[in-house]
Short mmCIF file of C-alpha atoms and ligand atoms in Angstrom, two decimals:
data_model
loop_
_atom_site.label_atom_id
_atom_site.label_comp_id
_atom_site.label_asym_id
_atom_site.label_seq_id
_atom_site.Cartn_x
_atom_site.Cartn_y
_atom_site.Cartn_z
CA UNK A 1 173.95 165.96 143.90
CA UNK A 2 170.78 167.84 144.49
CA UNK A 3 167.80 165.86 143.65
CA UNK A 4 166.67 162.30 143.53
CA UNK A 5 163.51 162.42 140.94
CA UNK A 6 161.86 159.36 140.37
CA UNK A 7 159.17 158.05 137.57
CA UNK A 8 157.36 155.67 135.98
CA UNK A 9 156.15 154.98 132.97
CA UNK A 10 154.86 151.64 131.03
CA UNK A 11 158.13 151.22 129.15
CA UNK A 12 160.50 151.89 132.46
CA UNK A 13 161.23 152.77 135.83
CA UNK A 14 163.67 155.52 136.07
CA UNK A 15 165.91 157.19 138.86
CA UNK A 16 167.36 160.53 138.22
CA UNK A 17 170.70 162.17 140.24
CA UNK A 18 170.36 165.81 139.25
CA UNK A 19 174.07 166.83 139.72
CA UNK A 20 176.02 169.56 139.17
CA UNK A 21 179.62 170.42 138.61
CA UNK A 22 180.97 174.04 138.88
CA UNK A 23 177.76 175.85 136.19
CA UNK A 24 177.33 172.73 134.68
CA UNK A 25 174.11 170.92 135.08
CA UNK A 26 173.11 167.37 134.50
CA UNK A 27 170.60 164.53 134.59
CA UNK A 28 171.97 161.14 135.24
CA UNK A 29 169.10 158.41 134.70
CA UNK A 30 169.34 154.83 135.17
CA UNK A 31 166.05 152.56 133.94
CA UNK A 32 165.11 149.34 134.40
CA UNK A 33 161.58 147.40 133.56
CA UNK A 34 158.82 148.56 134.99
CA UNK A 35 158.76 145.33 137.79
CA UNK A 36 162.07 145.99 138.98
CA UNK A 37 161.38 149.62 139.85
CA UNK A 38 160.19 148.60 143.29
CA UNK A 39 164.02 148.01 143.98
CA UNK A 40 165.04 151.04 143.12
CA UNK A 41 166.65 153.23 146.22
CA UNK A 42 165.61 156.95 145.75
CA UNK A 43 166.67 157.90 149.07
CA UNK A 44 169.93 157.24 149.63
CA UNK A 45 173.20 158.45 147.91
CA UNK A 46 175.49 155.65 148.12
CA UNK A 47 175.10 154.94 143.77
CA UNK A 48 176.43 158.31 142.76
CA UNK A 49 179.09 158.68 145.93
CA UNK A 50 180.49 155.51 144.22
CA UNK A 51 180.31 155.89 140.75
CA UNK A 52 181.79 159.37 141.05
CA UNK A 53 184.43 158.55 144.00
CA UNK A 54 187.10 158.33 141.59
CA UNK A 55 186.56 160.99 139.04
CA UNK A 56 186.53 163.26 142.33
CA UNK A 57 189.17 161.99 143.93
CA UNK A 58 191.44 162.31 140.49
CA UNK A 59 189.84 165.91 140.47
CA UNK A 60 190.11 166.78 143.78
CA UNK A 61 186.37 167.51 143.85
CA UNK A 62 184.62 167.33 146.85
CA UNK A 63 181.36 165.27 146.62
CA UNK A 64 178.14 167.08 148.43
CA UNK A 65 174.92 165.66 148.11
CA UNK A 66 171.55 166.39 149.88
CA UNK A 67 170.61 163.01 150.51
CA UNK A 68 171.97 160.29 153.37
CA UNK A 69 174.69 157.96 152.33
CA UNK A 70 175.03 154.79 154.33
CA UNK A 71 177.49 155.17 157.52
CA UNK A 72 179.15 151.70 156.53
CA UNK A 73 179.66 153.07 153.56
CA UNK A 74 181.06 156.72 154.08
CA UNK A 75 183.53 155.43 156.90
CA UNK A 76 184.91 152.95 154.72
CA UNK A 77 185.70 154.87 151.74
CA UNK A 78 186.72 158.42 154.19
CA UNK A 79 188.91 156.27 156.56
CA UNK A 80 190.40 153.13 154.21
CA UNK A 81 190.36 153.34 150.46
CA UNK A 82 190.75 157.38 150.46
CA UNK A 83 193.31 158.11 152.65
CA UNK A 84 195.67 155.05 150.80
CA UNK A 85 194.70 155.65 147.27
CA UNK A 86 195.70 159.32 147.96
CA UNK A 87 198.84 157.91 149.04
CA UNK A 88 199.73 155.44 146.03
CA UNK A 89 198.32 157.47 143.26
CA UNK A 90 201.18 160.47 143.94
CA UNK A 91 200.33 163.23 142.30
CA UNK A 92 197.14 161.52 140.58
CA UNK A 93 194.73 162.56 143.00
CA UNK A 94 194.06 163.64 146.68
CA UNK A 95 191.61 163.15 149.72
CA UNK A 96 188.57 165.11 149.57
CA UNK A 97 185.57 165.77 151.42
CA UNK A 98 181.86 163.71 151.48
CA UNK A 99 179.27 165.68 152.99
CA UNK A 100 176.41 163.87 153.35
CA UNK A 101 174.33 162.61 156.27
CA UNK A 102 174.74 159.25 157.48
CA UNK A 103 172.17 156.31 157.94
CA UNK A 104 172.43 152.95 159.54
CA UNK A 105 169.76 151.26 158.85
CA UNK A 106 170.17 148.46 156.49
CA UNK A 107 167.07 148.20 154.26
CA UNK A 108 164.85 145.29 154.85
CA UNK A 109 164.38 142.53 153.05
CA UNK A 110 167.01 142.15 150.64
CA UNK A 111 168.12 138.82 149.45
CA UNK A 112 168.80 138.52 145.87
CA UNK A 113 172.11 137.25 145.07
CA UNK A 114 173.54 138.28 141.44
CA UNK A 115 176.35 138.98 139.56
CA UNK A 116 176.82 140.50 136.16
CA UNK A 117 176.27 138.84 132.72
CA UNK A 118 177.91 139.65 129.43
CA UNK A 119 177.58 136.19 128.16
CA UNK A 120 181.83 136.49 127.95
CA UNK A 121 184.23 134.26 130.25
CA UNK A 122 183.87 135.55 133.24
CA UNK A 123 180.14 136.04 133.43
CA UNK A 124 179.86 132.12 132.42
CA UNK A 125 182.78 131.67 134.91
CA UNK A 126 180.53 133.03 137.83
CA UNK A 127 177.30 131.56 136.60
CA UNK A 128 178.66 127.90 137.30
CA UNK A 129 180.26 128.29 140.07
CA UNK A 130 177.58 130.21 142.04
CA UNK A 131 174.61 127.63 140.80
CA UNK A 132 176.15 124.16 140.24
CA UNK A 133 179.56 124.34 142.17
CA UNK A 134 177.57 126.16 145.37
CA UNK A 135 176.35 123.90 148.00
CA UNK A 136 175.62 127.11 150.42
CA UNK A 137 171.28 128.11 149.34
CA UNK A 138 172.45 131.54 151.12
CA UNK A 139 175.49 132.23 148.06
CA UNK A 140 173.76 130.64 145.08
CA UNK A 141 173.11 133.42 142.07
CA UNK A 142 168.95 134.46 141.97
CA UNK A 143 169.48 137.40 139.35
CA UNK A 144 171.35 138.14 136.69
CA UNK A 145 172.23 141.74 135.74
CA UNK A 146 172.98 143.64 132.31
CA UNK A 147 174.58 147.36 133.04
CA UNK A 148 174.75 150.22 130.35
CA UNK A 149 177.20 152.13 132.36
CA UNK A 150 180.45 152.09 130.18
CA UNK A 151 181.43 148.44 129.23
CA UNK A 152 179.84 148.74 125.27
CA UNK A 153 182.85 151.38 124.38
CA UNK A 154 183.38 148.48 121.53
CA UNK A 155 187.53 149.17 121.95
CA UNK A 156 187.28 152.64 119.57
CA UNK A 157 189.73 154.77 122.12
CA UNK A 158 186.97 157.21 122.13
CA UNK A 159 183.35 158.06 123.38
CA UNK A 160 180.48 157.06 120.74
CA UNK A 161 177.05 158.08 122.23
CA UNK A 162 175.91 156.03 118.99
CA UNK A 163 178.26 152.99 119.26
CA UNK A 164 177.71 152.80 122.60
CA UNK A 165 173.68 152.31 122.86
CA UNK A 166 173.61 149.96 119.70
CA UNK A 167 176.20 147.73 121.52
CA UNK A 168 174.57 147.89 124.56
CA UNK A 169 170.82 147.34 123.12
CA UNK A 170 172.03 143.99 120.71
CA UNK A 171 173.86 142.62 123.73
CA UNK A 172 171.18 143.11 126.31
CA UNK A 173 169.10 141.44 124.10
CA UNK A 174 171.45 138.78 123.63
CA UNK A 175 171.40 138.43 127.33
CA UNK A 176 167.63 138.26 127.67
CA UNK A 177 167.43 135.27 125.11
CA UNK A 178 169.91 133.64 127.35
CA UNK A 179 168.28 133.74 130.58
CA UNK A 180 164.76 133.36 129.10
CA UNK A 181 166.28 129.95 128.03
CA UNK A 182 167.71 129.01 131.20
CA UNK A 183 165.37 130.53 133.22
CA UNK A 184 167.08 133.08 134.80
CA UNK A 185 165.84 136.55 135.85
CA UNK A 186 167.22 139.18 134.60
CA UNK A 187 167.88 142.86 135.84
CA UNK A 188 168.90 145.48 133.08
CA UNK A 189 169.96 148.33 133.90
CA UNK A 190 169.77 151.13 130.91
CA UNK A 191 171.92 155.17 132.01
CA UNK A 192 173.03 157.86 130.21
CA UNK A 193 175.96 157.58 132.58
CA UNK A 194 178.80 157.74 129.79
CA UNK A 195 177.60 160.62 128.01
CA UNK A 196 177.60 162.83 131.35
CA UNK A 197 180.70 161.35 132.23
CA UNK A 198 181.79 162.64 128.34
CA UNK A 199 179.68 166.18 129.05
CA UNK A 200 181.73 166.53 132.34
CA UNK A 201 185.52 165.68 131.71
CA UNK A 202 185.33 164.15 127.85
CA UNK A 203 186.52 160.65 127.23
CA UNK A 204 187.45 158.79 130.07
CA UNK A 205 188.91 155.22 129.85
CA UNK A 206 186.19 152.50 131.09
CA UNK A 207 189.20 149.91 132.88
CA UNK A 208 190.26 152.97 135.38
CA UNK A 209 186.74 153.37 136.75
CA UNK A 210 184.45 150.46 135.95
CA UNK A 211 184.22 148.31 139.54
CA UNK A 212 183.23 152.26 141.27
CA UNK A 213 180.44 152.48 137.78
CA UNK A 214 179.16 149.12 138.40
CA UNK A 215 179.31 148.84 142.20
CA UNK A 216 177.66 152.21 142.01
CA UNK A 217 174.99 150.80 139.92
CA UNK A 218 174.31 147.70 142.08
CA UNK A 219 173.56 150.02 145.17
CA UNK A 220 170.73 151.53 143.21
CA UNK A 221 169.35 148.20 143.68
CA UNK A 222 170.22 147.73 147.15
CA UNK A 223 166.48 146.71 148.22
CA UNK A 224 167.07 143.97 145.90
CA UNK A 225 170.73 142.46 146.51
CA UNK A 226 172.16 141.42 149.64
CA UNK A 227 174.97 139.85 147.78
CA UNK A 228 177.01 140.81 144.56
CA UNK A 229 179.65 138.56 142.63
CA UNK A 230 182.41 140.59 140.53
CA UNK A 231 184.77 138.19 138.54
CA UNK A 232 187.87 139.80 138.88
CA UNK A 233 190.79 140.40 135.93
CA UNK A 234 193.55 139.64 138.49
CA UNK A 235 194.79 137.94 141.49
CA UNK A 236 196.37 139.19 144.70
CA UNK A 237 200.10 138.67 142.56
CA UNK A 238 198.91 141.17 140.20
CA UNK A 239 198.10 144.08 142.82
CA UNK A 240 198.45 147.63 141.85
CA UNK A 241 196.53 150.43 143.80
CA UNK A 242 196.27 153.47 142.47
CA UNK A 243 193.85 155.63 140.99
CA UNK A 244 194.09 155.99 136.95
CA UNK A 245 195.21 152.03 136.71
CA UNK A 246 192.76 149.19 136.08
CA UNK A 247 191.10 148.84 139.04
CA UNK A 248 190.94 145.00 138.74
CA UNK A 249 194.25 145.43 139.40
CA UNK A 250 192.88 146.53 143.51
CA UNK A 251 189.52 145.37 143.22
CA UNK A 252 190.13 142.19 146.23
CA UNK A 253 191.07 145.25 148.72
CA UNK A 254 188.18 147.93 147.25
CA UNK A 255 185.38 145.72 146.83
CA UNK A 256 184.90 144.88 150.89
CA UNK A 257 185.17 148.45 150.82
CA UNK A 258 182.37 149.19 148.90
CA UNK A 259 180.13 147.41 151.01
CA UNK A 260 176.81 148.74 152.68
CA UNK A 261 174.61 147.63 155.68
CA UNK A 262 172.78 145.81 153.15
CA UNK A 263 174.66 144.53 150.28
CA UNK A 264 177.67 142.93 150.25
CA UNK A 265 180.34 142.68 147.50
CA UNK A 266 182.55 139.67 146.60
CA UNK A 267 184.89 138.66 144.07
CA UNK A 268 184.38 135.60 141.79
CA UNK A 269 186.32 132.76 140.55
CA UNK A 270 188.61 131.96 143.50
CA UNK A 271 192.38 132.81 142.06
CA UNK A 272 191.21 131.19 138.53
CA UNK A 273 193.22 132.20 135.48
CA UNK A 274 191.82 132.88 132.37
CA UNK A 275 192.51 129.45 131.06
CA UNK A 276 190.62 127.67 134.52
CA UNK A 277 188.25 130.01 133.29
CA UNK A 278 188.06 128.51 130.34
CA UNK A 279 188.68 125.08 131.46
CA UNK A 280 185.53 125.32 133.81
CA UNK A 281 182.90 126.55 131.74
CA UNK A 282 183.74 124.01 129.46
CA UNK A 283 182.01 121.52 131.83
CA UNK A 284 179.21 124.15 131.93
CA UNK A 285 176.71 123.26 128.66
CA UNK A 286 174.89 126.34 129.32
CA UNK A 287 178.24 128.07 127.78
CA UNK A 288 178.33 126.48 124.97
CA UNK A 289 176.40 128.22 122.28
CA UNK A 290 175.87 131.18 124.09
CA UNK A 291 179.68 132.30 124.79
CA UNK A 292 180.37 135.78 123.42
CA UNK A 293 183.33 137.76 123.47
CA UNK A 294 183.19 139.59 120.48
CA UNK A 295 183.86 143.18 120.91
CA UNK A 296 183.53 144.16 117.42
CA UNK A 297 180.55 142.71 116.51
CA UNK A 298 177.11 140.99 117.94
CA UNK A 299 178.12 137.66 117.17
CA UNK A 300 181.62 136.28 117.27
CA UNK A 301 183.41 137.89 114.36
CA UNK A 302 186.49 135.32 115.23
CA UNK A 303 188.82 138.27 114.19
CA UNK A 304 189.26 140.69 116.81
CA UNK A 305 191.62 140.73 120.26
CA UNK A 306 188.96 138.68 121.94
CA UNK A 307 187.69 136.47 119.67
CA UNK A 308 191.55 135.60 118.85
CA UNK A 309 192.45 135.23 122.04
CA UNK A 310 189.15 132.75 123.18
CA UNK A 311 189.63 130.63 120.26
CA UNK A 312 193.00 130.52 120.96
CA UNK A 313 192.59 129.70 124.48
CA UNK A 314 189.90 127.08 123.67
CA UNK A 315 192.57 125.48 121.43
CA UNK A 316 194.88 124.99 124.06
CA UNK A 317 192.66 122.96 125.83
CA UNK A 318 190.73 120.86 123.14
CA UNK A 319 187.66 122.03 123.90
CA UNK A 320 186.88 124.71 120.43
CA UNK A 321 184.46 121.98 119.15
CA UNK A 322 182.21 122.63 122.08
CA UNK A 323 181.65 126.01 120.95
CA UNK A 324 180.91 125.42 117.23
CA UNK A 325 177.87 127.68 117.51
CA UNK A 326 179.56 130.54 119.01
CA UNK A 327 182.88 129.96 117.00
CA UNK A 328 182.35 129.07 113.35
CA UNK A 329 183.88 125.92 112.49
CA UNK A 330 185.01 127.02 108.68
CA UNK A 331 186.90 129.76 110.42
CA UNK A 332 188.45 128.79 112.72
CA UNK A 333 189.97 125.71 110.58
CA UNK A 334 190.77 128.35 108.19
CA UNK A 335 192.67 130.27 110.66
CA UNK A 336 193.94 128.39 112.89
CA UNK A 337 197.63 128.73 111.45
CA UNK A 338 197.60 131.96 111.25
CA UNK A 339 196.10 131.91 115.08
CA UNK A 340 199.08 130.20 115.85
CA UNK A 341 201.48 132.40 114.34
CA UNK A 342 199.98 135.53 116.20
CA UNK A 343 199.75 133.49 119.60
CA UNK A 344 203.71 133.10 119.29
CA UNK A 345 204.53 136.83 117.81
CA UNK A 346 202.23 138.27 121.06
CA UNK A 347 204.47 135.59 123.45
CA UNK A 348 207.68 137.33 122.13
CA UNK A 349 206.43 140.75 123.10
CA UNK A 350 205.77 139.29 126.83
CA UNK A 351 201.90 139.70 126.44
CA UNK A 352 201.01 137.78 130.13
CA UNK A 353 197.24 136.60 129.22
CA UNK A 354 198.92 135.11 125.74
CA UNK A 355 201.63 133.73 127.56
CA UNK A 356 199.53 131.60 130.00
CA UNK A 357 197.26 130.22 126.33
CA UNK A 358 200.78 129.37 125.14
CA UNK A 359 202.03 127.79 128.11
CA UNK A 360 199.03 125.60 128.78
CA UNK A 361 199.13 124.82 124.76
CA UNK A 362 202.48 123.27 124.69
CA UNK A 363 201.90 121.50 128.20
CA UNK A 364 198.97 119.84 125.92
CA UNK A 365 200.73 118.97 123.02
CA UNK A 366 200.34 121.94 120.57
CA UNK A 367 202.78 121.76 117.95
CA UNK A 368 203.76 125.29 115.53
CA UNK A 369 205.11 125.03 112.04
CA UNK A 370 208.88 126.35 111.12
CA UNK A 371 207.18 129.00 109.05
CA UNK A 372 205.30 129.90 112.10
CA UNK A 373 208.02 130.19 114.34
CA UNK A 374 210.39 131.78 111.88
CA UNK A 375 207.78 134.73 111.41
CA UNK A 376 207.63 135.07 115.22
CA UNK A 377 211.43 135.73 115.04
CA UNK A 378 211.19 138.21 112.53
CA UNK A 379 208.46 139.66 114.74
CA UNK A 380 210.72 140.06 117.56
CA UNK A 381 213.32 141.42 116.35
CA UNK A 382 211.88 143.92 114.55
CA UNK A 383 210.35 144.83 118.02
CA UNK A 384 214.19 144.99 119.20
CA UNK A 385 215.73 147.08 116.38
CA UNK A 386 213.28 149.56 114.77
CA UNK A 387 211.68 152.95 116.01
CA UNK A 388 208.72 152.63 117.56
CA UNK A 389 206.73 154.92 114.46
CA UNK A 390 208.33 152.46 112.11
CA UNK A 391 207.66 149.56 113.80
CA UNK A 392 203.92 150.14 114.33
CA UNK A 393 203.53 151.02 110.77
CA UNK A 394 205.07 148.02 109.30
CA UNK A 395 203.33 145.83 112.06
CA UNK A 396 200.10 147.13 111.22
CA UNK A 397 200.98 146.35 107.73
CA UNK A 398 202.34 142.70 108.39
CA UNK A 399 199.72 141.81 110.58
CA UNK A 400 196.55 142.18 108.85
CA UNK A 401 198.42 141.04 105.18
CA UNK A 402 200.21 138.00 106.78
CA UNK A 403 197.54 136.97 109.75
CA UNK A 404 194.51 138.22 107.52
CA UNK A 405 192.89 139.49 111.13
CA UNK A 406 191.83 142.85 111.61
CA UNK A 407 194.19 144.33 113.98
CA UNK A 408 193.32 147.88 113.98
CA UNK A 409 191.98 147.93 117.04
CA UNK A 410 195.36 146.89 118.50
CA UNK A 411 196.83 150.04 118.14
CA UNK A 412 194.09 152.46 119.84
CA UNK A 413 195.54 154.57 122.44
CA UNK A 414 193.22 152.45 125.01
CA UNK A 415 194.53 149.42 123.70
CA UNK A 416 198.33 150.78 123.54
CA UNK A 417 198.04 152.00 127.01
CA UNK A 418 197.09 148.69 128.55
CA UNK A 419 199.91 146.74 126.27
CA UNK A 420 202.31 148.30 128.13
CA UNK A 421 201.17 147.86 131.27
CA UNK A 422 201.46 144.39 130.58
CA UNK A 423 204.91 144.63 129.71
CA UNK A 424 206.06 146.53 132.53
CA UNK A 425 204.15 144.15 134.81
CA UNK A 426 206.08 141.62 133.09
CA UNK A 427 209.78 143.14 133.42
CA UNK A 428 208.73 143.44 136.95
ZN1 ZN B 1 185.47 139.29 117.46
#
């Protein structure tokens, strides 16, 4: 990284990193509202180092910065994280050098406490935990954030700049409306990070680097944040520490090592599972009208993987009625039987997330029709005996036909990969 350029316009305050990789040159920019320009850190490389850390290790590239890095961060990355990742990721990455001057001075006056807000289950569970459920004033949330650094991929399994921007703009507008309604301060950060990554290395899945990208963006705002919460997808019983894996699987080890003299990172949500998070947010009325989990549309479509899983999760604890404005009650009523069949199929396949929902549902007295059970049994059989390619073909058609849901995204490269990881874990 050669240069940090700060510029302000009437519409935004911008910080740009002038990057070079071999003979490639890129300008990586981040933009915030003009009133948040005061929080941007344009004198340190912390954000750049963390954002590109895993990419650099995987590709054996040294990171070099003309600007200093926080000493604590440099120490933790080079002596704690890097040597371990090099051991656990055998063949996937290697130790690299991080060349930069060190600074030990914290930024003065950083008192903000933040977390990401997407209006999803994780966001609401964290918002509830660190507002109404938090007795420690220093740990209560003061700001919510929304970053455009890769989460708006639309589960297409490939990079689509236009789709990404459209999804971000819709989401950030919705989150802003939510924050205005309840009086939260939102710090939104737009960025061209995904475009820059795509030009450097082609399509890179978000799941393998999301923690680095999000934390890297928070480190741009160290003048604001003293604490930042990140909601975890996994507990330590699913600990897998390896480059290329979902960073959520080793976040509890990684996050404390991404702290600087100024900003500390923590996982939120204790050890709550997905169902436990749903139970908590069902106690939190702010989530009722605003819960948005859809990966396909700007309102919940009720048909994509995430919508279906969330509806089933709410059905399992008998709380769907609270979310009548988030999930159209008629659509839910019409598809209830099909959703239950879909869940049985997922359970037969060994999907851990659906297994958790299923167990909760059984505990609360959910029943299944003979037709659903028969379909799931058939599905299980076809899973066992059919060759993989033929099975995928049939499954695509039969699920679409029988369940009348849009399951095409189930077959993207990224979701296939994720599912095979889950299956691996289930077998262990
Ligand atoms: Zn959806």
